[in-house]
Short mmCIF file of C-alpha atoms and ligand atoms in Angstrom, two decimals:
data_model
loop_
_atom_site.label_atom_id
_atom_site.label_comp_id
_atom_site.label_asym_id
_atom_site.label_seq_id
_atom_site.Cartn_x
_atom_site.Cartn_y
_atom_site.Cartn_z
CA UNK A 25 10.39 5.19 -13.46
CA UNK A 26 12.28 1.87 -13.65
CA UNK A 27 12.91 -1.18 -11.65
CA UNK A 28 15.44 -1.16 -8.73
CA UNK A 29 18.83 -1.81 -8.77
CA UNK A 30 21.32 -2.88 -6.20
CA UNK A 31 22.79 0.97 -7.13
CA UNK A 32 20.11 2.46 -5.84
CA UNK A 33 19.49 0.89 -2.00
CA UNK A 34 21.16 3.90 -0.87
CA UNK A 35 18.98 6.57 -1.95
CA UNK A 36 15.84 4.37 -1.02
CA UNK A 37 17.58 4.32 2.73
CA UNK A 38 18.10 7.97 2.92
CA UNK A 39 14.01 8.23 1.43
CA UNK A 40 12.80 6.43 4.50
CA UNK A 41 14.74 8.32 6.50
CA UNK A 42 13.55 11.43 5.67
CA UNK A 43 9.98 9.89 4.89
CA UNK A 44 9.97 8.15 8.31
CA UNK A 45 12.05 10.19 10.79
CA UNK A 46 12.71 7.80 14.11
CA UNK A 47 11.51 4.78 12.37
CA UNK A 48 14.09 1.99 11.33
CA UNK A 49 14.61 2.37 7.19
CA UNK A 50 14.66 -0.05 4.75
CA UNK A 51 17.50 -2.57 5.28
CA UNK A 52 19.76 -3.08 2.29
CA UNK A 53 19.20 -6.99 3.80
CA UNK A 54 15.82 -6.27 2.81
CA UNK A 55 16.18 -4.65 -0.28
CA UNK A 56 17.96 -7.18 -1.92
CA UNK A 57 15.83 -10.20 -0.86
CA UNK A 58 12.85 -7.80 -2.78
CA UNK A 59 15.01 -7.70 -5.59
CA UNK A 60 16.02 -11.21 -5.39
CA UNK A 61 12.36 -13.07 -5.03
CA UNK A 62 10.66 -10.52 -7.18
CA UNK A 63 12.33 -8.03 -9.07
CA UNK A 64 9.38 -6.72 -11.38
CA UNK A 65 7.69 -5.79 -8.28
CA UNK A 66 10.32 -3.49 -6.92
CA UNK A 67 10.05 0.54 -8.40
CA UNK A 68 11.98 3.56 -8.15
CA UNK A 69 11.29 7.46 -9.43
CA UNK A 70 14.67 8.78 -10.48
CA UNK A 71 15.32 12.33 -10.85
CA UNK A 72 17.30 12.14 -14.13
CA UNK A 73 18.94 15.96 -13.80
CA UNK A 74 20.63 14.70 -10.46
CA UNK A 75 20.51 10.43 -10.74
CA UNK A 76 18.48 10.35 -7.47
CA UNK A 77 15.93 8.18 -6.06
CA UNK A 78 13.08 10.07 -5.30
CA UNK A 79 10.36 7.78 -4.94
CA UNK A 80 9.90 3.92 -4.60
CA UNK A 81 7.46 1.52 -4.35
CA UNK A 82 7.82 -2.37 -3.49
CA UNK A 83 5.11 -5.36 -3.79
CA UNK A 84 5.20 -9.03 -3.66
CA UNK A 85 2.44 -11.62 -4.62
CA UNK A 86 0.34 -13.42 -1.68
CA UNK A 87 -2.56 -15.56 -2.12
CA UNK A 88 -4.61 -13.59 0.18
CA UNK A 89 -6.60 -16.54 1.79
CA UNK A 90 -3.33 -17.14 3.39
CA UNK A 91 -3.79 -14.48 5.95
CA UNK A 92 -6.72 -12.69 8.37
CA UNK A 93 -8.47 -9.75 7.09
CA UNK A 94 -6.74 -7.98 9.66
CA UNK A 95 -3.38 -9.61 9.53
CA UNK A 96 -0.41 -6.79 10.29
CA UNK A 97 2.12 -4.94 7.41
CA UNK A 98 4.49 -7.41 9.29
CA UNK A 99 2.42 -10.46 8.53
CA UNK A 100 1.98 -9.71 4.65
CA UNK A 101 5.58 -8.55 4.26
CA UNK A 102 7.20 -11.11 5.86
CA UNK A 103 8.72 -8.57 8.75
CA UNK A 104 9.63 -6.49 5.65
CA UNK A 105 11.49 -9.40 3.73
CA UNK A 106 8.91 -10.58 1.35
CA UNK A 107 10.41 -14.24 1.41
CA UNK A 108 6.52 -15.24 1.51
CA UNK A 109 6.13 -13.77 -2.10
CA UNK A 110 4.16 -16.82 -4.05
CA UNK A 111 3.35 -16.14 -7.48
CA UNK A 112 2.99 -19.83 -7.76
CA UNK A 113 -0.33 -19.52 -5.94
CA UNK A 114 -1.16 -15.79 -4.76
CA UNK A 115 -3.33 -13.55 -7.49
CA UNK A 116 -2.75 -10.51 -5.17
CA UNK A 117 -0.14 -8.13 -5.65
CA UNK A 118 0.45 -6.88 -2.11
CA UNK A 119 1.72 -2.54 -1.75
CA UNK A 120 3.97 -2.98 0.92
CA UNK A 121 5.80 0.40 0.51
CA UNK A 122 4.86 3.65 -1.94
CA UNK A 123 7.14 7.21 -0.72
CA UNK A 124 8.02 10.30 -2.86
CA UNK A 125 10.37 12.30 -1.45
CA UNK A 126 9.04 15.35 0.70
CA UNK A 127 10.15 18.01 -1.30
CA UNK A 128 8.66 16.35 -4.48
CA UNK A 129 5.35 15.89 -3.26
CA UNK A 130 2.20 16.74 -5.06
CA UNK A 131 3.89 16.59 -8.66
CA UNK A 132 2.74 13.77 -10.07
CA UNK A 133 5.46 10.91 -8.99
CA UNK A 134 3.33 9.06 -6.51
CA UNK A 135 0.52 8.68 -9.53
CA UNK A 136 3.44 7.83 -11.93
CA UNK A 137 4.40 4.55 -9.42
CA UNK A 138 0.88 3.65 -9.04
CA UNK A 139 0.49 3.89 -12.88
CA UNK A 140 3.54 1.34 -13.06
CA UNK A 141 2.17 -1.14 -10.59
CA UNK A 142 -1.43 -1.20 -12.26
CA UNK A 143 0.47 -1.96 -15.17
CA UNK A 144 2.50 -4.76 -13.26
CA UNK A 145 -0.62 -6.31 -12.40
CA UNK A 146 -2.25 -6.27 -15.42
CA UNK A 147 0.85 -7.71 -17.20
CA UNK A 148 1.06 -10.50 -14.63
CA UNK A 149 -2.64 -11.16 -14.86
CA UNK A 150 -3.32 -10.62 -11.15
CA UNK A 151 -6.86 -10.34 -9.90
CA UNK A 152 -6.24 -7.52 -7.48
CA UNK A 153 -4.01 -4.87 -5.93
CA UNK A 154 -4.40 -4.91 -2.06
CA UNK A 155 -2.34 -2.61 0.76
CA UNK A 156 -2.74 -1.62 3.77
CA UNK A 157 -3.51 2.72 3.65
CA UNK A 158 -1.89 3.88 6.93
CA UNK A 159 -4.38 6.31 8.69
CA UNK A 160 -1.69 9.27 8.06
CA UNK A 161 -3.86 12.19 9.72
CA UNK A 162 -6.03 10.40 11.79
CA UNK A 163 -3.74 11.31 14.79
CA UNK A 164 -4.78 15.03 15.15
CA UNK A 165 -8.81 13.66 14.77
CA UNK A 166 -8.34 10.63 17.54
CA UNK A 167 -10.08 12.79 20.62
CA UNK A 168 -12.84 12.96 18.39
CA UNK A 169 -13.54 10.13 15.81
CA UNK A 170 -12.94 6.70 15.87
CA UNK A 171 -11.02 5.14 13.13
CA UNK A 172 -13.88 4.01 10.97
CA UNK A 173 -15.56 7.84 11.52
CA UNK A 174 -12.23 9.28 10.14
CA UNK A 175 -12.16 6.78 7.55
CA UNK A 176 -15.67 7.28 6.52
CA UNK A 177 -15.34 11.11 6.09
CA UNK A 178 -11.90 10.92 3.94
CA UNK A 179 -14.01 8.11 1.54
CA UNK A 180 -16.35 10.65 1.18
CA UNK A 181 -14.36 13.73 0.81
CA UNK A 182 -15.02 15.74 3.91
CA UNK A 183 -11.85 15.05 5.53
CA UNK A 184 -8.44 14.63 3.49
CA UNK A 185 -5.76 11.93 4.64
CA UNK A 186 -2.49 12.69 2.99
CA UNK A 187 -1.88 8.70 2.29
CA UNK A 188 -5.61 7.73 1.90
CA UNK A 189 -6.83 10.56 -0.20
CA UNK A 190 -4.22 9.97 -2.76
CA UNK A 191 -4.78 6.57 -2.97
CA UNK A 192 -8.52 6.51 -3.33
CA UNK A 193 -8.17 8.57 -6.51
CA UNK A 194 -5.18 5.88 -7.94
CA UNK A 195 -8.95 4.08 -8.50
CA UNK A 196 -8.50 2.28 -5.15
CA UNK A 197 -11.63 1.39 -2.68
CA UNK A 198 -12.18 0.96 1.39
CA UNK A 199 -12.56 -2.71 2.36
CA UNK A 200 -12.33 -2.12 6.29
CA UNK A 201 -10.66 -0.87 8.87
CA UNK A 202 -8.23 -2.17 10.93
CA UNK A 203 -5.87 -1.65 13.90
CA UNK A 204 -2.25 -2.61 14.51
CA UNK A 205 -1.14 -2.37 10.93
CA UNK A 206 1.88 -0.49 11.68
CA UNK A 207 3.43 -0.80 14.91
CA UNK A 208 4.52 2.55 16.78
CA UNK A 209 3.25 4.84 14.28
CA UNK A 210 2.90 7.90 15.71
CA UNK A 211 0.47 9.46 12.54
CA UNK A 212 -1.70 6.39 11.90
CA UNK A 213 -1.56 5.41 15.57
CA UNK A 214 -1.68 1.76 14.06
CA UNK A 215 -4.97 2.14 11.97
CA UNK A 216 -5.08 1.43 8.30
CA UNK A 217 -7.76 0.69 5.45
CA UNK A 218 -7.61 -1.96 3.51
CA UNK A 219 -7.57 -1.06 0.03
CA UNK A 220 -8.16 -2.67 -3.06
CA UNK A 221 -7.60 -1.99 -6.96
CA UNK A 222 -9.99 -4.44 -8.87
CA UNK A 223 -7.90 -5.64 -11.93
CA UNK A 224 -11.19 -5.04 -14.77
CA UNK A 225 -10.41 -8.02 -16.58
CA UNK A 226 -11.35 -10.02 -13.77
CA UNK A 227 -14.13 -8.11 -11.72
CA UNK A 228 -15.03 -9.45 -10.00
CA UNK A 229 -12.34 -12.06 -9.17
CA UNK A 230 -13.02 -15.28 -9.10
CA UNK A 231 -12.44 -15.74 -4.84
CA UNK A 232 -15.09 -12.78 -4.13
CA UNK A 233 -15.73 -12.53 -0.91
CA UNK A 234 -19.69 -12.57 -0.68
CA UNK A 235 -19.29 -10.98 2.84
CA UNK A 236 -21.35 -7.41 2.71
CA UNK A 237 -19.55 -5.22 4.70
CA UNK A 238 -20.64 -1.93 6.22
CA UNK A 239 -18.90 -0.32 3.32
CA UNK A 240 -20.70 -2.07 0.77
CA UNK A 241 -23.57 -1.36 1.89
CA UNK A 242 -23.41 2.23 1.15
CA UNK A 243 -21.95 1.80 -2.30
CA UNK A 244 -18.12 2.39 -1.75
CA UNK A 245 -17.14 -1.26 -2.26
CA UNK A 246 -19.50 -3.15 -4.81
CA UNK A 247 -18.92 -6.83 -4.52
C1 LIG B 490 1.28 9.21 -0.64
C2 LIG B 490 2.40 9.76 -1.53
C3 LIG B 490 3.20 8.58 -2.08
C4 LIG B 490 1.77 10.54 -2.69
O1 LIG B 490 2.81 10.88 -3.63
P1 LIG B 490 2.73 12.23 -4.52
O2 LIG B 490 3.82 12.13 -5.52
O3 LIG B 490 2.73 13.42 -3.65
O4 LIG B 490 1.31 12.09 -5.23
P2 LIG B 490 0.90 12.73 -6.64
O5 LIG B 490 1.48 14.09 -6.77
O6 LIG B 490 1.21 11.75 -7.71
O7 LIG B 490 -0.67 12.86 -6.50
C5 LIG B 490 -1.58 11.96 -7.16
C6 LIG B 490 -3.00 12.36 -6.81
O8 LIG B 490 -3.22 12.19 -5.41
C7 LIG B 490 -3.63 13.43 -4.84
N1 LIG B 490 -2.94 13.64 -3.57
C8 LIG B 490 -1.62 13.49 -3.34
N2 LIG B 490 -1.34 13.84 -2.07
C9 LIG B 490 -2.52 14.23 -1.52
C10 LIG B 490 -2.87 14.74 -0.25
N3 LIG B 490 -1.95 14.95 0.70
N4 LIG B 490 -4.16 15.03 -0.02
C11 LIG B 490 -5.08 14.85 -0.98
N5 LIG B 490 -4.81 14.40 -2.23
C12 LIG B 490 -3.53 14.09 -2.48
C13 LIG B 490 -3.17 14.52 -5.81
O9 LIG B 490 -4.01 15.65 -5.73
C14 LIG B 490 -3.28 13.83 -7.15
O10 LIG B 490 -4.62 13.90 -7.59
P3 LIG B 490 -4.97 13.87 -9.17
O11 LIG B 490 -4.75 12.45 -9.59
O12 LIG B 490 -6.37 14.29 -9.22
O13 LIG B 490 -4.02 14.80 -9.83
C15 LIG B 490 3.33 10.72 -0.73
O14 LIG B 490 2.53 11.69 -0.11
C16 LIG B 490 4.17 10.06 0.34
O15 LIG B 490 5.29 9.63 0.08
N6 LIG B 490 3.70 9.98 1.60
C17 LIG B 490 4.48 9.45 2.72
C18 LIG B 490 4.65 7.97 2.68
C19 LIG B 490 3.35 7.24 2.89
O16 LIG B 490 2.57 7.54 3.76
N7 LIG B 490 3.12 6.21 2.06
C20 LIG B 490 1.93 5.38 2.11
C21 LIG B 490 2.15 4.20 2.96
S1 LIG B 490 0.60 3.30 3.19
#
């Protein structure tokens, strides 16, 4: 695990593709702007045997109270560029992207990045880790559930989401559902959770939001 370099935009192109089949990857545009505002905040696994990338992660800062609740991955990314990173006023580190490579799923290298940017966050004394979980499986339980029904069962470990599932045991909780996220997904159909990782050392942050929401109510989110 190591910060990215301009050496390895390729590999992180030819993950999305293969992460994201039909979906435009990464740009190397894009790529280097991440590397250019923030460079801390941009991660890649590397396969040492073979030099490849086979995972990556990138973040930014935002102050949150600069967007809706249900603002879009292309409103807190910046349409993917991240030139909205502020660490000058933003104590959120924002997940914009995590991937492992398909075939090296399940080993450990997804937990590894998220290790690395709880560290990050820590280091930079930020209050709070926030993302956006795309809904991965709630396509094949749409005829049945609504999003918040799917959502509900995964946070309490009757259903499994492939993206949700691991993130909720990187220590991460359910804020709320929301639609649109990601345009023209075909998995998520557009639904996410908003997650958060509470930084301990300041829990709760100082901007708590005394809103109870439905999930705080029944214990998965304590304010
Ligand atoms: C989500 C993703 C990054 C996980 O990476 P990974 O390397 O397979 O995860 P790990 O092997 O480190 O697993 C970490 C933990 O999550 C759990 N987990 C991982 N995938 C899971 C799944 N499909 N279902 C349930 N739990 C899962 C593991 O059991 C493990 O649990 P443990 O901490 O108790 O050991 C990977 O599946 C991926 O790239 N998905 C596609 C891209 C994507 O959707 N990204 C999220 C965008 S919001």
């Amino acid at each position: 695990m190591r910060t990215t370099t301009p050496d390895d935009f390729s590999g992180i192109i030819a993950l999305t593709e293969e992460t994201y089949p039909g979906s435009p990857p990464w740009s190397t545009a894009q790529l280097a702007t991440h590397r250019q505002v923030f460079p801390d905040g941009q991660f890649v696994a590397i396969d040492t045997a073979t030099g490849g990338v086979v995972g990556m992660a990138a973040s930014l800062i935002v102050l949150w109270d600069d967007y809706d609740f249900d603002s879009s991955w292309r409103d807190f990314t910046d349409a993917g560029y991240f030139r909205n990173h502020d660490p000058d006023h933003g104590h959120t580190l924002y997940g914009a992207e995590v991937m492992v490579s398909p075939g090296r799923r399940g080993l450990g290298i997804g937990k590894a990045i998220y290790a690395a940017r709880l560290a990050l966050a820590e280091r930079l004394g930020l209050w709070r880790i926030r993302a956006g979980a795309r809904l991965r499986g709630y396509h094949r339980h749409a005829p049945r559930l609504t999003a918040r029904e799917y959502t509900d069962r995964v946070v309490r470990g009757t259903l499994t989401d492939a993206t949700l599932s691991f993130q909720l045991r990187q220590g991460f909780q359910v804020l709320g559902v929301v639609p649109n996220y990601l345009a023209h997904d075909p998995e998520s159909l557009g639904w996410a959770a908003v997650i958060e990782w509470r930084n301990p050392a300041f829990s709760p942050p100082p901007d708590r939001d005394p809103r109870s929401t439905d999930y705080a109510r029944r214990g998965v989110v304590s304010t």
